[in-house]
XYZ file of C-alpha atoms in Angstrom:
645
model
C 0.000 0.000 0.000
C 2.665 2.591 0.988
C 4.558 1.531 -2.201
C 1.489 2.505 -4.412
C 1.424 5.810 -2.765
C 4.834 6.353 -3.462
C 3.877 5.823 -6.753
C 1.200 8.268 -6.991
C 2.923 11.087 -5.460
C 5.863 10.164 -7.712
C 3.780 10.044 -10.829
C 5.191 6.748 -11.574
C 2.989 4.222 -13.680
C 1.752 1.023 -11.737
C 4.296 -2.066 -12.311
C 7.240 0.393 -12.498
C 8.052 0.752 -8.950
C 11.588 3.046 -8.123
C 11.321 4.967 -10.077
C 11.375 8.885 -9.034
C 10.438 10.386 -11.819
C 12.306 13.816 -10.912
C 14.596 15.574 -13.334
C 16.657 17.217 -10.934
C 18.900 18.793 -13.207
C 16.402 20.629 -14.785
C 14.132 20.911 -12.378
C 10.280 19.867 -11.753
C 6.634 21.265 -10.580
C 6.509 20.769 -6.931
C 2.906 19.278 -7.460
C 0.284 19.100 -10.363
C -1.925 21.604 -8.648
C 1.281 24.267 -9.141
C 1.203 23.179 -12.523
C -2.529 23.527 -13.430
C -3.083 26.545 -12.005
C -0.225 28.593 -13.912
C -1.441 26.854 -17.374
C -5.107 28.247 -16.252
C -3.226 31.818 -15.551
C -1.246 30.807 -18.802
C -4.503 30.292 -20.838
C -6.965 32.536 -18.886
C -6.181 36.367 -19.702
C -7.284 40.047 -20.503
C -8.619 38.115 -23.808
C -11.282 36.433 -21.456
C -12.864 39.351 -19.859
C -12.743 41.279 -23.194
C -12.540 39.698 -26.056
C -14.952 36.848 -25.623
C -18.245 38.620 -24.726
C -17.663 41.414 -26.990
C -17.268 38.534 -29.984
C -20.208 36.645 -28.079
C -22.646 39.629 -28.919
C -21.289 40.352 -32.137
C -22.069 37.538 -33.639
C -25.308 36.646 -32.469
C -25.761 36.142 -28.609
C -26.596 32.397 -27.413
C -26.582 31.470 -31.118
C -22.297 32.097 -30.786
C -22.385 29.306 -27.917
C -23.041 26.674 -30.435
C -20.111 27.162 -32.519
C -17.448 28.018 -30.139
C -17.988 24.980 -27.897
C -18.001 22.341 -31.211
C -14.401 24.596 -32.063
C -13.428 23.709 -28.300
C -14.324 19.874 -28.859
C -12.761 19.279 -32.354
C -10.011 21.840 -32.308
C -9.291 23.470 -28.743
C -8.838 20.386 -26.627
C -6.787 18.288 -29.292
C -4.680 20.899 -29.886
C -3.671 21.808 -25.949
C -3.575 17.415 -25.172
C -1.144 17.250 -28.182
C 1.146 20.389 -26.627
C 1.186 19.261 -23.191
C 2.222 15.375 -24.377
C 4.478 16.765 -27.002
C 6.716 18.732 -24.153
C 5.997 16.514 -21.215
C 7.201 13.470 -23.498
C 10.884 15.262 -23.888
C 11.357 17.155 -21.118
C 12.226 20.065 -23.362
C 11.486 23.439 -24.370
C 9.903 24.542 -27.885
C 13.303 25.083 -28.955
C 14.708 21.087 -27.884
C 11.437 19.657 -28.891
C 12.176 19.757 -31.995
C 14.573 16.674 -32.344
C 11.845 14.789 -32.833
C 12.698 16.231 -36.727
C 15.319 18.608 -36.654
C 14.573 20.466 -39.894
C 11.200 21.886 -38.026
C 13.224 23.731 -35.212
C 12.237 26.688 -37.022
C 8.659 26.021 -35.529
C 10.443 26.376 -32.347
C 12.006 29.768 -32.818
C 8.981 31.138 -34.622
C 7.147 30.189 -31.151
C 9.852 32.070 -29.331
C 9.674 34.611 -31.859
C 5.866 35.152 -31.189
C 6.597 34.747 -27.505
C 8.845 38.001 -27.137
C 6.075 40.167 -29.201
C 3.451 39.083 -27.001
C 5.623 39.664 -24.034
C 6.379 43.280 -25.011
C 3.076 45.038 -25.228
C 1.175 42.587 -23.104
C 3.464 43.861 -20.245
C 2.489 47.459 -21.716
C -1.401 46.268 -20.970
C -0.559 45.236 -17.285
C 1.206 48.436 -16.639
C -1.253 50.922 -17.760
C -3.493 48.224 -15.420
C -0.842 49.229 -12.490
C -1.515 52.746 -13.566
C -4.970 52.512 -13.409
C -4.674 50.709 -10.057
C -2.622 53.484 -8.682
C -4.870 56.261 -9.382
C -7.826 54.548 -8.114
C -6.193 55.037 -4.837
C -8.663 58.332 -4.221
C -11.751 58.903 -3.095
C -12.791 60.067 -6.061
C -11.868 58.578 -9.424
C -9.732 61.054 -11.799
C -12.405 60.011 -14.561
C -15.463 61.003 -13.238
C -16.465 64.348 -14.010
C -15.398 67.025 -16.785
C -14.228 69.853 -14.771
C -10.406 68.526 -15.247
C -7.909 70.325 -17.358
C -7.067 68.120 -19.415
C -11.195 68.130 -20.148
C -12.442 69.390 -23.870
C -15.674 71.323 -24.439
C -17.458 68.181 -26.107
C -17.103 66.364 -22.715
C -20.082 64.878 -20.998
C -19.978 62.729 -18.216
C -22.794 60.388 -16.563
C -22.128 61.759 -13.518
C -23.527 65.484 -12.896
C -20.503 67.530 -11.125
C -23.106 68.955 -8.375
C -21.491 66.665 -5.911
C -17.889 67.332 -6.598
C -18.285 69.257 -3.169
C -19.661 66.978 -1.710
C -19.494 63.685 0.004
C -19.164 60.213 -1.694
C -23.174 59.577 -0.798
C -24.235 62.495 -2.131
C -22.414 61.454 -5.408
C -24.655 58.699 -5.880
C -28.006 60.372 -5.064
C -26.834 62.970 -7.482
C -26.481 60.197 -10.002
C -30.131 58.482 -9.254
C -31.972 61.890 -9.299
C -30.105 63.410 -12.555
C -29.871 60.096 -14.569
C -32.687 61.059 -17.011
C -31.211 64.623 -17.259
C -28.056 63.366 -18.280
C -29.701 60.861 -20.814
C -31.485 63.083 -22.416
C -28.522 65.661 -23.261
C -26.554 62.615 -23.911
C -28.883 61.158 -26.605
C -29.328 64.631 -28.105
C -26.019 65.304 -28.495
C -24.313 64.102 -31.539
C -20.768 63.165 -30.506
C -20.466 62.295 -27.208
C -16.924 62.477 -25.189
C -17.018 60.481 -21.739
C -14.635 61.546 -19.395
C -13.001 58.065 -19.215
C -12.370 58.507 -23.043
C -10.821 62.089 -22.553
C -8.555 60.712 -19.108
C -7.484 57.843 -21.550
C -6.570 59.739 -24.547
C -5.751 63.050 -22.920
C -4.065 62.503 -19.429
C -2.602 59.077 -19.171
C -1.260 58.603 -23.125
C -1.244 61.907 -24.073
C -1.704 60.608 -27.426
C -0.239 62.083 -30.412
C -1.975 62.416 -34.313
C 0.253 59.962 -35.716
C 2.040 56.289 -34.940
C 5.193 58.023 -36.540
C 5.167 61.129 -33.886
C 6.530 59.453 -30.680
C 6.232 62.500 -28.867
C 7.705 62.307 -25.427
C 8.070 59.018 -23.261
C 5.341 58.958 -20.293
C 6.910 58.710 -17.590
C 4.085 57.635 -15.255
C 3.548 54.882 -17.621
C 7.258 53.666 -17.926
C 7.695 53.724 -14.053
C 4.620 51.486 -13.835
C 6.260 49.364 -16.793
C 9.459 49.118 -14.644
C 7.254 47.571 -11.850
C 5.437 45.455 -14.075
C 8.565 43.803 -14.817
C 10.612 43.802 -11.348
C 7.073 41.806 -10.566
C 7.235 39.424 -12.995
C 11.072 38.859 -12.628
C 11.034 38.080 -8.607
C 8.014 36.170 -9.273
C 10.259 34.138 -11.529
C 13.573 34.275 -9.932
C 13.735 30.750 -9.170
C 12.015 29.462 -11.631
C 9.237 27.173 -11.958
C 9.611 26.822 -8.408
C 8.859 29.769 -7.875
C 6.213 30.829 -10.199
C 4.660 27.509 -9.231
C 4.206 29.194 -5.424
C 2.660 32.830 -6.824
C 0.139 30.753 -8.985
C -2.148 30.189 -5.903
C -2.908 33.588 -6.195
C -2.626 35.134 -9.068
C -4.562 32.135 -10.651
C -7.237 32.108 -7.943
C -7.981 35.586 -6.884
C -9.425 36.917 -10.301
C -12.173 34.503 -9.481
C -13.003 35.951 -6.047
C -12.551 39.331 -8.474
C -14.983 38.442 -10.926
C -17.309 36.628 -8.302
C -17.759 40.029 -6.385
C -18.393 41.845 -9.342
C -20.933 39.275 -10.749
C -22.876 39.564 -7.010
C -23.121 43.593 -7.338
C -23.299 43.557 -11.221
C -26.862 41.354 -11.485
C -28.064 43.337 -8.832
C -27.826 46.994 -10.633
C -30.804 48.337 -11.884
C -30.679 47.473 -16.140
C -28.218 44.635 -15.737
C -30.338 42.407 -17.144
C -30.835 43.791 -20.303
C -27.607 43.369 -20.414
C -27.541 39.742 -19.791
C -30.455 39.473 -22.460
C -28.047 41.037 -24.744
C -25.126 38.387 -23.885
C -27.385 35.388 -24.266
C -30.368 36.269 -26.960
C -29.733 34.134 -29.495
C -29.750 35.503 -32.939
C -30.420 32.274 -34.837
C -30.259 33.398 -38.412
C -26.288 34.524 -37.678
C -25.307 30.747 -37.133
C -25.436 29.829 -40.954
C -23.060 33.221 -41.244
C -19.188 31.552 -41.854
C -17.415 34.247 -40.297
C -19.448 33.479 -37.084
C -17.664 30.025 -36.966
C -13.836 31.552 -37.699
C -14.294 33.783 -35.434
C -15.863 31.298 -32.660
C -12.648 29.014 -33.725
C -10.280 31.771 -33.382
C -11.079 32.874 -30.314
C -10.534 29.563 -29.029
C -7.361 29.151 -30.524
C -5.954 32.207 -29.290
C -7.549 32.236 -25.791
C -5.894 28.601 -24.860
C -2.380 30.081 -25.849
C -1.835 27.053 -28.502
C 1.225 27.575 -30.920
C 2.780 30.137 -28.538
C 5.346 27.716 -27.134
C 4.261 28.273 -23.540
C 2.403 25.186 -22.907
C 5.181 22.889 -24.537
C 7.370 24.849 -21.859
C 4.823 24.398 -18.839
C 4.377 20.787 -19.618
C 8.472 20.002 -20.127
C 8.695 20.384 -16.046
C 6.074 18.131 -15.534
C 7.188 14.294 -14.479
C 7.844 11.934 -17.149
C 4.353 9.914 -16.167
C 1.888 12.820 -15.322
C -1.451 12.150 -16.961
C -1.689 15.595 -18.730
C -4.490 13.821 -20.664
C -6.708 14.357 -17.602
C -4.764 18.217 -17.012
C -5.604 19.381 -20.975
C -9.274 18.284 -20.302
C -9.419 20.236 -17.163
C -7.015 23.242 -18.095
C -9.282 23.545 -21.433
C -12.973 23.532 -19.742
C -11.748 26.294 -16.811
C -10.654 28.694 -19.279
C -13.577 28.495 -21.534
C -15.903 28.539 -18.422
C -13.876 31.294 -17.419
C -14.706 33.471 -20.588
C -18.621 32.379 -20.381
C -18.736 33.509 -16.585
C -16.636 36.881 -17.081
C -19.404 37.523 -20.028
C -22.320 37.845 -17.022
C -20.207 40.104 -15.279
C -18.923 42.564 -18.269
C -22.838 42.663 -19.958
C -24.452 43.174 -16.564
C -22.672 46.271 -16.041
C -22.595 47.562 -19.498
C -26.891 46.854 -18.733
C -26.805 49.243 -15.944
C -24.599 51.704 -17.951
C -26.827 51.394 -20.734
C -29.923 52.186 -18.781
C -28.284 55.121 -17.408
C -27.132 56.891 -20.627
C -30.707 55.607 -22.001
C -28.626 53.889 -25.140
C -28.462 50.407 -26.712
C -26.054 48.015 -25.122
C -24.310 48.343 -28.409
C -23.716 51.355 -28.236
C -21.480 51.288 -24.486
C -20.024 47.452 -25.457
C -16.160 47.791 -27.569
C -13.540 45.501 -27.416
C -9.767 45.724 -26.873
C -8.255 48.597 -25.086
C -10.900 51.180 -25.426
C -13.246 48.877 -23.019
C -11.141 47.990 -20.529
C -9.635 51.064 -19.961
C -12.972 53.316 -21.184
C -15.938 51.756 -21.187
C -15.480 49.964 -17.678
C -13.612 52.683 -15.646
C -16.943 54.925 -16.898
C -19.035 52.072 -15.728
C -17.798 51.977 -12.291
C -18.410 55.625 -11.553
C -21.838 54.751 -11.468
C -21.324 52.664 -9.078
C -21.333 53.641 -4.896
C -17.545 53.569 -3.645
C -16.431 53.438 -7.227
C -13.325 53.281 -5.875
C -13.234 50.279 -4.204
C -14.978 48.449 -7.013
C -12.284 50.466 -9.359
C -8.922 49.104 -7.084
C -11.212 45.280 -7.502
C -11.243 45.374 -11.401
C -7.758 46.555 -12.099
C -6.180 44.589 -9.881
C -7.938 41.408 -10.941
C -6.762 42.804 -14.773
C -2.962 42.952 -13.634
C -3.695 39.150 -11.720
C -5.115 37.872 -15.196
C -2.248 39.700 -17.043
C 0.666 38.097 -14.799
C -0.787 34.609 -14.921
C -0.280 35.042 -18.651
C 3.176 36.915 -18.530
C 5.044 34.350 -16.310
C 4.482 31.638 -19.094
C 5.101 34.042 -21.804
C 8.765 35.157 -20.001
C 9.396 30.894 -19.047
C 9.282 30.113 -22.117
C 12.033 32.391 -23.844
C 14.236 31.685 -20.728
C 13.678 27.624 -20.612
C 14.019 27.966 -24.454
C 17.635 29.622 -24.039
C 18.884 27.542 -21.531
C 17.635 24.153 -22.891
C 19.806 25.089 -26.258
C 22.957 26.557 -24.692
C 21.728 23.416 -22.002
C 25.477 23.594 -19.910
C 25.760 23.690 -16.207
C 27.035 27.184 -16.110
C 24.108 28.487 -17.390
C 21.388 26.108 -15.866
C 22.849 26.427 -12.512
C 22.555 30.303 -13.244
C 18.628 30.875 -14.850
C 17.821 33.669 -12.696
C 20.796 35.818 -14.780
C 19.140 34.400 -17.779
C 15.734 35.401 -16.426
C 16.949 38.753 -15.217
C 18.767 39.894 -18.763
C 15.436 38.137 -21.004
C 13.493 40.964 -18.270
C 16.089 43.683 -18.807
C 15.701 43.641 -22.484
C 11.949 42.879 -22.614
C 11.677 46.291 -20.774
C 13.624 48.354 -22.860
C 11.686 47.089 -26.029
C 8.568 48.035 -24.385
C 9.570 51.870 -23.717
C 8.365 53.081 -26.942
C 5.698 51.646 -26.465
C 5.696 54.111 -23.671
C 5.469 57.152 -26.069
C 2.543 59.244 -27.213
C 2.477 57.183 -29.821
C 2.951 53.648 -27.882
C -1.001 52.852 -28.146
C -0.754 52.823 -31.931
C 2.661 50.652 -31.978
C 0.679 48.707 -29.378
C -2.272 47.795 -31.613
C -0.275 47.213 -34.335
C 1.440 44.472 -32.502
C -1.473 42.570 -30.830
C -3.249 42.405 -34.386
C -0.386 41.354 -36.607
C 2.406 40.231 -34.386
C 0.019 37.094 -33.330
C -2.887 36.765 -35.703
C -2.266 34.360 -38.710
C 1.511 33.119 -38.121
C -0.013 31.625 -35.037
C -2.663 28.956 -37.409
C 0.464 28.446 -39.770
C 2.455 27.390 -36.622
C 0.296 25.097 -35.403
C -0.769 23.503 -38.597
C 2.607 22.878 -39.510
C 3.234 21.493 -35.995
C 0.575 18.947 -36.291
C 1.987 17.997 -39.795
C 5.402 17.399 -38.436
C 4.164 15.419 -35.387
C 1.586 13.420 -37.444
C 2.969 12.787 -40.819
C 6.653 13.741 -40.846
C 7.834 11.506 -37.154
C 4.991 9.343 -38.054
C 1.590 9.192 -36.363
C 1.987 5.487 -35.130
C 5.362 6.368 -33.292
C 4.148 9.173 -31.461
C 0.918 7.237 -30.183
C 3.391 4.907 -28.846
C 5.248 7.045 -27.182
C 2.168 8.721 -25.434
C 1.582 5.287 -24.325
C 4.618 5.128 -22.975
C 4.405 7.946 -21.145
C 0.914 7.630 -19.794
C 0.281 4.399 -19.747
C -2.576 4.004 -22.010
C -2.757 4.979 -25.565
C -4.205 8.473 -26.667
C -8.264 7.724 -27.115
C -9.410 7.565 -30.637
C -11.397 10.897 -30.756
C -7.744 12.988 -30.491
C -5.847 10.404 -32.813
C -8.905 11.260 -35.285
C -8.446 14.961 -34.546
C -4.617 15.351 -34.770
C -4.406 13.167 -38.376
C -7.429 15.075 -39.704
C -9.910 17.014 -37.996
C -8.074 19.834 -36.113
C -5.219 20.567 -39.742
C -8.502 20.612 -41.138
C -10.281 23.531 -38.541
C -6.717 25.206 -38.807
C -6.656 25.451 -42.954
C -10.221 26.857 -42.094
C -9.076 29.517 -39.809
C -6.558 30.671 -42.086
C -8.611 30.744 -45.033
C -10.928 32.938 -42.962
C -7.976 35.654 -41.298
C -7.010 36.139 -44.863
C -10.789 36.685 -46.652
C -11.788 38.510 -43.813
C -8.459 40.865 -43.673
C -9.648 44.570 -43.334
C -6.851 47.278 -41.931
C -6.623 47.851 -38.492
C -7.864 51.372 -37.394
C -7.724 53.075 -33.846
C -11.080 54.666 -33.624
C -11.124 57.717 -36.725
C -7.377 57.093 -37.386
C -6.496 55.108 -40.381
C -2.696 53.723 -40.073
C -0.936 54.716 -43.053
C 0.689 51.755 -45.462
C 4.261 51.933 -44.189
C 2.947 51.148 -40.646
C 0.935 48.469 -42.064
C 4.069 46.690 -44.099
C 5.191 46.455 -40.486
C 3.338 44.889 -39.103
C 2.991 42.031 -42.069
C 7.005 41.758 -41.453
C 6.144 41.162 -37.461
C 3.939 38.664 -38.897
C 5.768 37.021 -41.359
C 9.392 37.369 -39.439
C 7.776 34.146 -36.997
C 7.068 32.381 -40.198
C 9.834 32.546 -42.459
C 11.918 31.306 -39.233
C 10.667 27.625 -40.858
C 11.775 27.724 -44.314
C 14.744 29.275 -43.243
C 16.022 27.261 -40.601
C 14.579 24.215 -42.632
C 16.747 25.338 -45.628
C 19.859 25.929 -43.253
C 19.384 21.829 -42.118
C 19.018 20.489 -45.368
C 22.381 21.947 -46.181
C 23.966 20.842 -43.246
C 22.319 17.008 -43.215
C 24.509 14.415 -44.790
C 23.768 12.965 -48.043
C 24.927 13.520 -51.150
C 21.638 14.572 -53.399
C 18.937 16.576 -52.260
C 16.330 13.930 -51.442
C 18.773 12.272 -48.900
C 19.881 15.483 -46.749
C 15.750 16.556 -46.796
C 15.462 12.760 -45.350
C 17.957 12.917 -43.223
C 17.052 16.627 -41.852
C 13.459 14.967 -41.076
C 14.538 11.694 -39.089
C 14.479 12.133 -35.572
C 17.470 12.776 -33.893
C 19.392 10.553 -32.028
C 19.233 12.651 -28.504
C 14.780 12.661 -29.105
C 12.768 11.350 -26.642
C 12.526 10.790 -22.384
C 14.929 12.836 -21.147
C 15.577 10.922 -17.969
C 17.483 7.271 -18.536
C 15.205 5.463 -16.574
C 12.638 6.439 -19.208
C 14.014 5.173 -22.226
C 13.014 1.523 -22.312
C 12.106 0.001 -25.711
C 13.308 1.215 -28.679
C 15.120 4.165 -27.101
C 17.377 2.208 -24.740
C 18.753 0.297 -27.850
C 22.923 0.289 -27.965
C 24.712 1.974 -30.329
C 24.139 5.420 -30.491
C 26.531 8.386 -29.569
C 23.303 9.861 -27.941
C 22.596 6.801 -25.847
C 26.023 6.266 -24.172
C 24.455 6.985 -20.949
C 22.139 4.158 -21.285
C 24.824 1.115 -21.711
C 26.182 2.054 -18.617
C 22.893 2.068 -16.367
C 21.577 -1.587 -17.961
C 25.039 -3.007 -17.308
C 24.820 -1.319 -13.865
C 21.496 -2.882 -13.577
C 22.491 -6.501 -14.702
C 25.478 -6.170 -11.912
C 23.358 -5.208 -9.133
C 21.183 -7.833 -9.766
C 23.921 -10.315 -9.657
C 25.043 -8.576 -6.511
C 21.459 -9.165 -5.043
C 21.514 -12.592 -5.813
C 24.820 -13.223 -4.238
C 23.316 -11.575 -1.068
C 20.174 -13.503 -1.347
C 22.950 -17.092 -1.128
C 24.525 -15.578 1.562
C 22.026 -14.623 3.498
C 20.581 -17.923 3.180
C 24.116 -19.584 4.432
C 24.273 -17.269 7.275
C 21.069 -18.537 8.657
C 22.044 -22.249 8.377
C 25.256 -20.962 10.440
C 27.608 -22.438 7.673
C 28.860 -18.891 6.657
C 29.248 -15.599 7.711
C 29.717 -13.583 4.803
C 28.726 -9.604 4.742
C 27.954 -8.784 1.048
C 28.552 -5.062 0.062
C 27.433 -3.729 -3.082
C 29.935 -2.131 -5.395
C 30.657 1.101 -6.143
């Protein structure tokens, strides 16, 4: 009984007792729970809260449920098991993964490459969220009424400034007595500026005309972006270990976050025609294709696949984890996740709509201009908006950490896993502290007047379509290239059953298939990216298609580079030899390789000669022991057998 504990806590499989199952060179989770919960802060983001409901009502309410949950089932799930397996099975990084067919390594980089854009202006996000977070810190928000200086004449707020005088109570009753007032002038007026909008644009980016005029750094913003990533950095100092220990609350308190806000939210007056809004079903919308990319889109992009983080989370999990069971789990929270953060964001946009007497449509955006608009507005109508205002942004910078430690592991576990020498593994925190050093001083011009333009630019093309080709190309490899049949094996090997027959169906054919039809869609439905009125000129725009394409071209590039360097003396030989798996692929620990990767005779597999003639010699050993024991007790010998060195 205590041996099959051992096993459990070990992660061993049954019938394979001894074995520890810890890489302690590299290092491992210090349990699955640490593990799960940074892939849910991994997967779970700023996307979630925004993204998803403002997509949900777009396209049709209820009727938008359908198709995103069939894109979780055939495309989200497959895609996250197959990740998880692919980096728990080596132990590696999305860089060292990739000996399972060396001439694909540029998949690896182009992950990395994604990884650092990502990491640059999502940091940008979490530090306007610090910002935001500071100056909540009053009691009363900066953003609530239009006597300010940095105020235009076209200002309007939903707040009437009778109260400024006076005390937080009055504030509200102010609110409840004027509402209609306020409506009305609102309605009749024919461009509207909040005083969240003007705060944004005005005070806190200072924004300039034009992406090319940089204007001035802001300096309030770049301290907060130095915090941001002294956070993130001593969260990480140690590694996995201890990222693995912040993760029980960064990972958990959004939750509590969003739970609050759900309580008060349903209980303001118009939240639920909010709600109505979220989940009224437009039926005729779910014949419309762009309903479906989008639904599979936003699943793609919301569980992280193709970014290289969850190969990365999964390589420091032990050799016989079941991250079948952790994909299925990992998958359904963050999905939940979105559907849940939907009730909260539409039942305040409700009560804001019934108090500037407007559709629902009309108060509901997506991207920057809601979180940092549309819901600071929101809870000014709210009593002690700013303790509900210190609530949302700090459960923002909690979702946008979650996300950033996996985004900073991986470029650091991809480093040292290819330099891979004891220097530099025994010294990751330098390696951690320089990848911080230099992510931060990319990020400063994003700190500019002009940063929110640069920043856009990046989150639309940096990570939209080289993503799909990514992960298409990854499935190809792992399916058709190393050879489906192998790699169920080694699953099995790993896990100790074989993958079930739904995901062997969906990684041959169904999820390539949902990919192609993703890309297809990014590229019909292609419009330029605008920032409100402002139109980004073409030079910005051939940009950001070289941020796109620079992940991409890392494949045929690097795949060109190992052709040329494979041995073989026409063309067809070095492409087959750049595609066989290399010698070094599979279990990283010895004790793992049994079967066809403890066969003799390969410079990679030195290691392994040694431990099976070790093993054969301590069995011998044992059974000398087991005679000698058995003299001793007849009182014919006395010998003391000692194992050898």
């Amino acid at each position: 009984m205590c041996e099959l504990v051992s096993q459990m806590n070990n992660g061993a499989v049954p019938g394979e007792p001894g074995k520890t199952d810890n890489n302690s060179r590299r290092g491992n989770w210090g349990n699955q729970i640490e593990f799960i919960l940074t892939s849910v802060g991994y997967a779970v983001g700023l996307g979630n809260v925004w993204r998803f409901p403002y997509l949900c009502y777009r396209n049709g309410g209820g009727a938008f449920m359908f198709p995103y949950f069939i894109m979780l089932v055939f495309c989200g799930i497959p895609l996250f098991f197959l990740e998880l397996s692919f980096g728990q099975f080596a132990s590696q990084g999305c860089l060292g993964v990739w000996r399972i067919s060396p001439m694909f390594k540029g998949v690896g980089y182009g992950m990395m490459v994604v990884s650092t854009y990502i990491g640059i202006y999502y940091n940008v996000v979490i530090c306007i969220a610090f910002y935001y977070f500071f100056s909540s810190m009053t009691n009363l928000l900066p953003w609530t009424y239009c006597n300010n200086p940095w105020n235009t004449p076209t200002c309007n707020g939903v707040v009437t400034p009778t109260g400024i005088n006076n005390t937080l109570a009055n504030v509200t009753r102010s609110l409840v007595t004027g509402a209609a007032e306020v409506a009305v002038e609102v309605v009749n007026k024919t461009k509207r500026t909040s005083p969240s909008e003007e705060y944004w644009k005005h005070y806190v980016l200072k924004i300039s005309d034009d992406i090319g005029n940089f204007g001035e750094v802001r300096l309030p913003i770049l301290g907060c972006l130095a915090v941001s990533w002294v956070v993130v950095f001593l969260c990480l100092i140690r590694g996995v270990k201890s990222s693995g220990k912040v993760v029980y609350f960064t990972a958990t308190f959004p939750y509590v976050v969003l739970t609050i806000l759900f309580i008060r939210g349903i209980t303001l007056e118009g939240a639920v025609t909010g709600i109505k809004y979220y989940l009224t079903p437009q039926w005729h919308k779910i014949l419309d294709a762009k309903v479906w990319g989008d639904a599979a889109s936003q699943i793609f992009y919301s569980l992280g696949c193709a970014w290289g983080g969850l190969i990365t989370m999964a390589s420091y999990n032990k050799f016989h984890n079941n991250c079948y069971r952790d994909s299925i789990i990992i998958s359904i929270t963050n999905c939940a996740t979105s559907v849940y953060a939907g009730f909260v964001i539409f039942s305040i946009l409700g009560f804001m709509a019934h108090h500037l007497n407007v559709d629902v449509s009309e108060v509901a955006d997506h991207g920057p201009g809601l979180a940092f608009v549309a819901y600071p507005e929101a809870l000014t109508l709210l009593p002690i908006s700013p303790l509900w205002s210190l609530l949302f942004f700090f459960m923002l910078i909690l979702l946008g950490l979650g996300t950033q430690f996996c985004l900073l592991e991986t470029l650091v576990t991809a480093i040292v896993d290819e330099i891979g020498t004891d220097w530099i593994i025994r010294n990751k925190t330098v390696v951690t502290g320089g990848v911080a050093i230099v992510g931060f001083l990319l990020g400063v011009p994003l700190t500019t007047q002009a940063g929110i333009y640069w920043l856009l630019l990046m989150d639309n093309y940096a990570a939209s379509f080289s993503l799909v080709i990514i992960s298409c190309i990854m499935c190809i490899c792992i399916m058709y290239v190393y050879g489906h049949k192998k790699y169920f094996k080694d699953v099995e090997m790993m896990l100790g059953f074989p993958p079930p027959i739904f995901f062997r169906v969906c990684w041959r054919f169904v999820s390539p298939i949902i990919i192609s039809f993703i890309l297809i869609f990014t590229v019909i439905q292609y419009k330029p990216i605008t920032y409100n009125d402002y139109v980004y000129p073409g030079w910005s725009l051939a940009i950001g298609f070289l941020m796109a394409m620079s992940s991409v071209t890392c494949i045929p590039i690097y795949a060109l580079y190992k052709i040329s360097k494979s041995e073989g003396t026409t063309f067809l030989e070095r492409l087959k030899n750049s595609c066989k798996a290399d010698i070094k692929w599979g279990p990283a620990l010895s004790e793992h390789r049994i079967g066809h990767y403890a066969a003799p005779g390969s410079e990679g597999e030195v290691e392994v000669r040694p431990l099976k003639e070790e093993l054969k010699e301590k069995e011998d050993e044992k059974r000398d022991e087991i005679s000698l024991t058995i003299q001793g007790s007849n009182g014919s010998t006395t010998h003391n057998a000692t194992p050898s060195a």
